[in-house]
Amino acid sequence: MRLGALEAGGTKMVLAIGDENGHIEKRMTLPTRTPEETIPPMIAFFQENPVEALGIACFGPVDLDKTSPTYGYITSTPKLAWQNTDIVGAFKNALHIPVGFDTDVNGSCLGEATFGAAKGLSDAVYITVGTGVGMGILSGGQLIHGMMHPEAGHMLLTKHPNDTYKGHCPFHANCLEGLAAGPAVEERWGAKGIELAPRAEVWEMEAYYLAQAVVSLILTVSPKRVILGGGLMHQRQLYPLVREQVKTLLNGYIRTPQMADLEHYITEPGLGDDQGILGALMLAEKERTHA
Ligand code: ZN
């Protein structure tokens, strides 16, 4: 089955042609400019490479409620040119094929749960820590939407006792993204993540914040695996630090085989940087088969 995938990001668009087994035969990347500039060449790509269905894993916020008049829209995004853009409609009207749609992070979670580090699991969380922090959640085999969709990157945290930084989020003084995403780390410490690599206090604080988020997820959605990805997680010293802090914060309360094996439970992605585009491919397959 020939399927199309679009991983729509705030800085770039990744398009691919592939199949339901995750084989990708062709890709194209475009910078994200305005909808008027960026959507037509993407439509042209899928017209030149016809597919049976398309999946879009999109930056947001987005409207995922199929009963809503603005289903398939990018809604209140800080990328102003894309506010109130009917991205699903644009492809549906031009291509006349089923179009699956979800958040970029839910797409990544689906990719990892289908082909990657959470392969075959019904419950998993994918957290990306980069320019922002996003989380995709698969629960009972379904990507969680709810009222809108999870925005767990903005969950509120307890500040580290040594942290005097004001936070980088315009909405919250102490949310995960505002305290732990790339721009926050850079502003707090006055250097790029990569230059901060040898400074233990930087990563101890970062792990303290990430671990709080992981603990809250363990206690609410009870995932069977937690995948930490994104640019900041290239600092691989974070993984053991996060596991250690999770263990400390849970303090023995949750007793499952997974908690006794945090090395496999809190893990790196299995698909490199391809979880988003492979997840989008699976969104196409799900829409095609109404799975
Ligand atoms: Zn926030």
Coordinates of C-alpha atoms and ligand atoms in Angstrom, one line a residue:
M1 CA 0.0 0.0 0.0
R2 CA 1.4 3.4 -1.0
L3 CA 0.9 5.9 1.8
G4 CA 1.9 9.5 2.3
A5 CA 3.3 11.1 5.4
L6 CA 3.8 14.7 6.5
E7 CA 5.6 15.6 9.6
A8 CA 4.7 19.3 9.9
G9 CA 7.0 21.2 12.1
G10 CA 7.4 24.8 13.0
T11 CA 10.7 25.1 11.2
K12 CA 10.5 22.4 8.5
M13 CA 8.1 20.1 6.8
V14 CA 9.2 16.5 6.1
L15 CA 7.2 14.6 3.5
A16 CA 7.5 10.9 2.7
I17 CA 6.1 8.2 0.5
G18 CA 6.1 4.8 2.1
D19 CA 4.1 1.8 3.1
E20 CA 2.3 0.3 6.2
N21 CA 5.4 -1.6 7.1
G22 CA 7.4 1.5 7.6
H23 CA 9.4 1.3 4.4
I24 CA 10.1 4.8 3.1
E25 CA 10.8 5.1 -0.7
K26 CA 11.0 8.8 -1.1
R27 CA 11.4 11.9 1.1
M28 CA 11.4 15.6 0.7
T29 CA 12.0 18.4 3.2
L30 CA 10.9 22.0 2.9
P31 CA 11.3 25.0 5.2
T32 CA 8.1 26.1 7.0
R33 CA 7.2 29.5 5.6
T34 CA 3.6 30.7 5.3
P35 CA 0.7 28.4 4.4
E36 CA 0.4 30.2 1.0
E37 CA 4.1 29.5 0.2
T38 CA 4.5 26.1 1.8
I39 CA 1.2 24.1 1.2
P40 CA 1.1 24.2 -2.6
P41 CA 4.5 22.5 -3.1
M42 CA 3.5 19.9 -0.6
I43 CA 0.3 19.2 -2.5
A44 CA 2.3 19.0 -5.7
F45 CA 4.6 16.4 -4.2
F46 CA 1.7 14.1 -3.4
Q47 CA 0.2 14.7 -6.8
E48 CA 3.4 13.6 -8.5
N49 CA 3.7 10.7 -6.1
P50 CA 0.1 9.4 -5.7
V51 CA -0.8 7.7 -2.4
E52 CA -3.9 5.9 -1.1
A53 CA -4.0 7.9 2.1
L54 CA -2.1 10.7 3.9
G55 CA -1.1 11.0 7.6
I56 CA -0.2 14.4 9.1
A57 CA 1.6 14.7 12.4
C58 CA 1.4 18.4 13.0
F59 CA 2.8 21.2 15.3
G60 CA 0.0 22.7 17.3
P61 CA -2.2 23.4 19.0
V62 CA -4.5 21.6 16.6
D63 CA -8.2 20.7 16.5
L64 CA -8.5 16.9 16.6
D65 CA -12.3 16.7 17.3
K66 CA -13.9 15.2 14.3
T67 CA -17.3 16.7 15.3
S68 CA -15.9 20.2 15.4
P69 CA -16.3 22.7 12.5
T70 CA -12.6 23.4 12.8
Y71 CA -11.4 19.8 12.8
G72 CA -8.1 19.5 11.0
Y73 CA -7.1 23.1 11.7
I74 CA -4.0 24.4 13.3
T75 CA -5.6 26.7 15.9
S76 CA -3.9 29.1 18.3
T77 CA -0.2 28.4 17.4
P78 CA 2.4 31.0 18.2
K79 CA 3.4 30.7 14.5
L80 CA 1.0 33.5 13.6
A81 CA 0.9 32.9 9.8
W82 CA -0.4 29.4 10.5
Q83 CA -3.2 30.3 13.0
N84 CA -6.6 29.0 11.9
T85 CA -5.1 27.1 9.0
D86 CA -7.2 24.2 7.6
I87 CA -4.3 22.0 6.9
V88 CA -6.3 18.7 6.6
G89 CA -8.8 20.4 4.4
A90 CA -6.1 21.7 2.0
F91 CA -4.8 18.2 1.3
K92 CA -8.3 16.5 1.3
N93 CA -9.7 19.0 -1.2
A94 CA -6.7 18.7 -3.5
L95 CA -6.0 15.0 -3.3
H96 CA -9.4 13.4 -2.5
I97 CA -7.9 10.7 -0.2
P98 CA -8.4 9.9 3.5
V99 CA -6.2 12.1 5.6
G100 CA -5.2 11.1 9.2
F101 CA -4.3 13.8 11.6
D102 CA -2.7 14.1 15.0
T103 CA -0.2 16.2 16.9
D104 CA 3.5 15.8 16.0
V105 CA 4.3 14.2 19.4
N106 CA 1.4 11.8 19.2
G107 CA 2.6 10.9 15.8
S108 CA 6.1 10.3 17.2
C109 CA 4.6 8.2 20.0
L110 CA 2.7 6.1 17.4
G111 CA 5.9 5.6 15.4
E112 CA 7.9 4.4 18.4
A113 CA 5.0 2.2 19.5
T114 CA 4.7 0.6 16.0
F115 CA 8.3 0.2 15.0
G116 CA 10.6 1.5 17.7
A117 CA 11.4 1.5 21.4
A118 CA 7.8 0.8 22.5
K119 CA 7.1 -1.7 19.7
G120 CA 3.9 -3.7 20.5
L121 CA 3.1 -1.9 23.7
S122 CA -0.4 -0.5 24.2
D123 CA 0.7 2.2 26.6
A124 CA 3.6 4.5 26.1
V125 CA 4.7 8.0 26.4
Y126 CA 7.1 9.8 24.0
I127 CA 8.7 13.0 25.4
T128 CA 10.6 15.3 23.1
V129 CA 13.0 17.8 24.8
G130 CA 14.3 20.4 22.3
T131 CA 13.2 23.9 21.4
G132 CA 10.1 23.1 23.3
V133 CA 8.9 20.1 25.3
G134 CA 6.1 17.9 23.9
M135 CA 4.6 14.6 24.9
G136 CA 2.6 12.1 22.9
I137 CA 0.6 9.6 24.9
L138 CA -0.7 6.2 23.8
S139 CA -3.1 4.7 26.3
G140 CA -4.9 1.4 25.8
G141 CA -3.7 1.4 22.2
Q142 CA -5.2 4.8 21.4
L143 CA -3.5 8.2 21.1
I144 CA -4.9 10.4 23.8
H145 CA -6.9 13.5 22.6
G146 CA -9.5 14.3 25.2
M147 CA -10.8 17.9 25.4
M148 CA -8.1 19.0 23.0
H149 CA -4.9 17.0 23.3
P150 CA -2.4 16.7 26.0
E151 CA 0.0 19.7 26.4
A152 CA 2.0 17.9 29.1
G153 CA 5.1 19.9 28.1
H154 CA 3.6 22.7 30.2
M155 CA 3.0 20.7 33.3
L156 CA 3.8 22.7 36.4
L157 CA 6.8 21.6 38.5
T158 CA 8.5 22.3 41.8
K159 CA 11.5 24.4 41.2
H160 CA 15.0 23.2 42.0
P161 CA 16.2 24.7 45.3
N162 CA 19.2 26.2 43.5
D163 CA 17.3 27.5 40.5
T164 CA 16.9 31.3 40.3
Y165 CA 16.0 31.4 36.6
K166 CA 12.6 33.0 35.9
G167 CA 11.5 30.5 33.3
H168 CA 11.1 30.8 29.5
C169 CA 7.4 30.2 29.1
P170 CA 5.3 33.3 28.6
F171 CA 2.3 31.6 30.3
H172 CA 3.9 29.8 33.3
A173 CA 6.7 30.7 35.7
N174 CA 7.5 27.0 36.5
C175 CA 6.4 24.7 33.7
L176 CA 8.5 22.0 32.3
E177 CA 9.0 23.6 28.9
G178 CA 9.8 27.0 30.5
L179 CA 12.4 25.4 32.8
A180 CA 13.9 22.6 30.8
A181 CA 13.6 23.1 27.1
G182 CA 16.7 24.1 25.1
P183 CA 16.1 27.9 25.2
A184 CA 15.7 27.8 29.0
V185 CA 18.8 25.8 29.5
E186 CA 20.7 28.2 27.3
E187 CA 19.4 31.3 28.9
R188 CA 19.8 30.1 32.5
W189 CA 23.4 29.0 32.1
G190 CA 24.5 31.4 29.3
A191 CA 25.8 28.8 26.9
K192 CA 24.5 26.2 24.4
G193 CA 23.7 22.7 25.6
I194 CA 26.6 21.3 23.8
E195 CA 29.1 23.7 25.5
L196 CA 27.5 22.8 28.9
A197 CA 28.1 19.1 28.5
P198 CA 30.9 18.9 31.2
R199 CA 29.0 20.9 33.9
A200 CA 27.4 18.3 36.2
E201 CA 25.1 20.9 37.9
V202 CA 23.4 21.7 34.6
W203 CA 22.3 18.1 34.0
E204 CA 21.5 17.4 37.6
M205 CA 19.0 20.3 37.4
E206 CA 17.7 19.2 34.0
A207 CA 17.1 15.6 35.2
Y208 CA 15.4 16.9 38.3
Y209 CA 12.8 18.6 36.1
L210 CA 12.4 15.8 33.6
A211 CA 12.1 13.3 36.4
Q212 CA 9.2 15.2 38.0
A213 CA 7.4 15.1 34.6
V214 CA 8.1 11.4 34.2
V215 CA 6.8 10.6 37.7
S216 CA 3.6 12.6 37.1
L217 CA 3.1 10.5 33.9
I218 CA 3.8 7.2 35.7
L219 CA 1.2 8.2 38.4
T220 CA -1.5 9.3 35.9
V221 CA -1.3 7.4 32.6
S222 CA 0.7 4.5 33.9
P223 CA 2.7 4.0 30.7
K224 CA 4.5 0.7 30.0
R225 CA 7.5 2.6 28.6
V226 CA 8.7 6.2 28.7
I227 CA 10.8 7.3 25.7
L228 CA 12.9 10.5 26.0
G229 CA 13.9 12.0 22.7
G230 CA 14.7 15.4 21.1
G231 CA 17.9 17.5 20.8
L232 CA 18.7 17.9 24.4
M233 CA 18.6 14.2 25.0
H234 CA 21.7 13.9 22.9
Q235 CA 23.3 14.7 26.3
R236 CA 23.1 11.0 27.1
Q237 CA 24.4 11.5 30.6
L238 CA 20.8 12.6 31.3
Y239 CA 19.3 9.1 31.0
P240 CA 20.9 7.6 34.2
L241 CA 20.3 10.9 36.0
V242 CA 16.6 10.9 35.1
R243 CA 16.2 7.3 36.2
E244 CA 17.9 8.0 39.5
Q245 CA 15.7 11.0 40.2
V246 CA 12.5 9.1 39.2
K247 CA 13.5 6.3 41.6
T248 CA 14.1 8.9 44.4
L249 CA 10.9 10.7 43.8
L250 CA 8.7 7.6 43.6
N251 CA 10.3 6.4 46.8
G252 CA 9.3 2.8 46.3
Y253 CA 5.6 3.5 46.0
I254 CA 5.0 1.8 42.6
R255 CA 6.1 -1.8 42.6
T256 CA 6.1 -3.4 39.1
P257 CA 8.7 -5.3 37.2
Q258 CA 9.2 -2.2 35.1
M259 CA 10.1 -0.1 38.1
A260 CA 12.8 -2.7 39.0
D261 CA 14.3 -2.2 35.5
L262 CA 14.3 1.5 34.9
E263 CA 17.1 1.1 32.3
H264 CA 14.6 -0.4 29.9
Y265 CA 11.6 1.5 31.2
I266 CA 13.0 5.0 30.6
T267 CA 14.7 4.7 27.3
E268 CA 16.0 6.5 24.3
P269 CA 14.1 6.4 21.0
G270 CA 14.4 3.4 18.8
L271 CA 14.0 5.2 15.5
G272 CA 16.6 7.9 15.6
D273 CA 14.9 11.0 14.2
D274 CA 12.3 9.0 12.1
Q275 CA 9.6 8.4 14.7
G276 CA 7.6 11.4 13.5
I277 CA 7.6 10.6 9.8
L278 CA 6.9 6.8 10.5
G279 CA 4.1 7.8 12.9
A280 CA 2.6 10.0 10.2
L281 CA 2.7 7.0 7.8
M282 CA 0.8 5.0 10.4
L283 CA -1.7 7.8 10.8
A284 CA -2.4 7.4 7.1
E285 CA -2.8 3.7 7.5
K286 CA -5.1 4.1 10.5
E287 CA -7.3 6.5 8.6
R288 CA -7.4 4.3 5.5
T289 CA -8.4 1.2 7.5
H290 CA -10.5 3.1 10.2
A291 CA -8.4 1.4 12.9
Ligands
ZN1 ZN 4.3 26.8 30.0

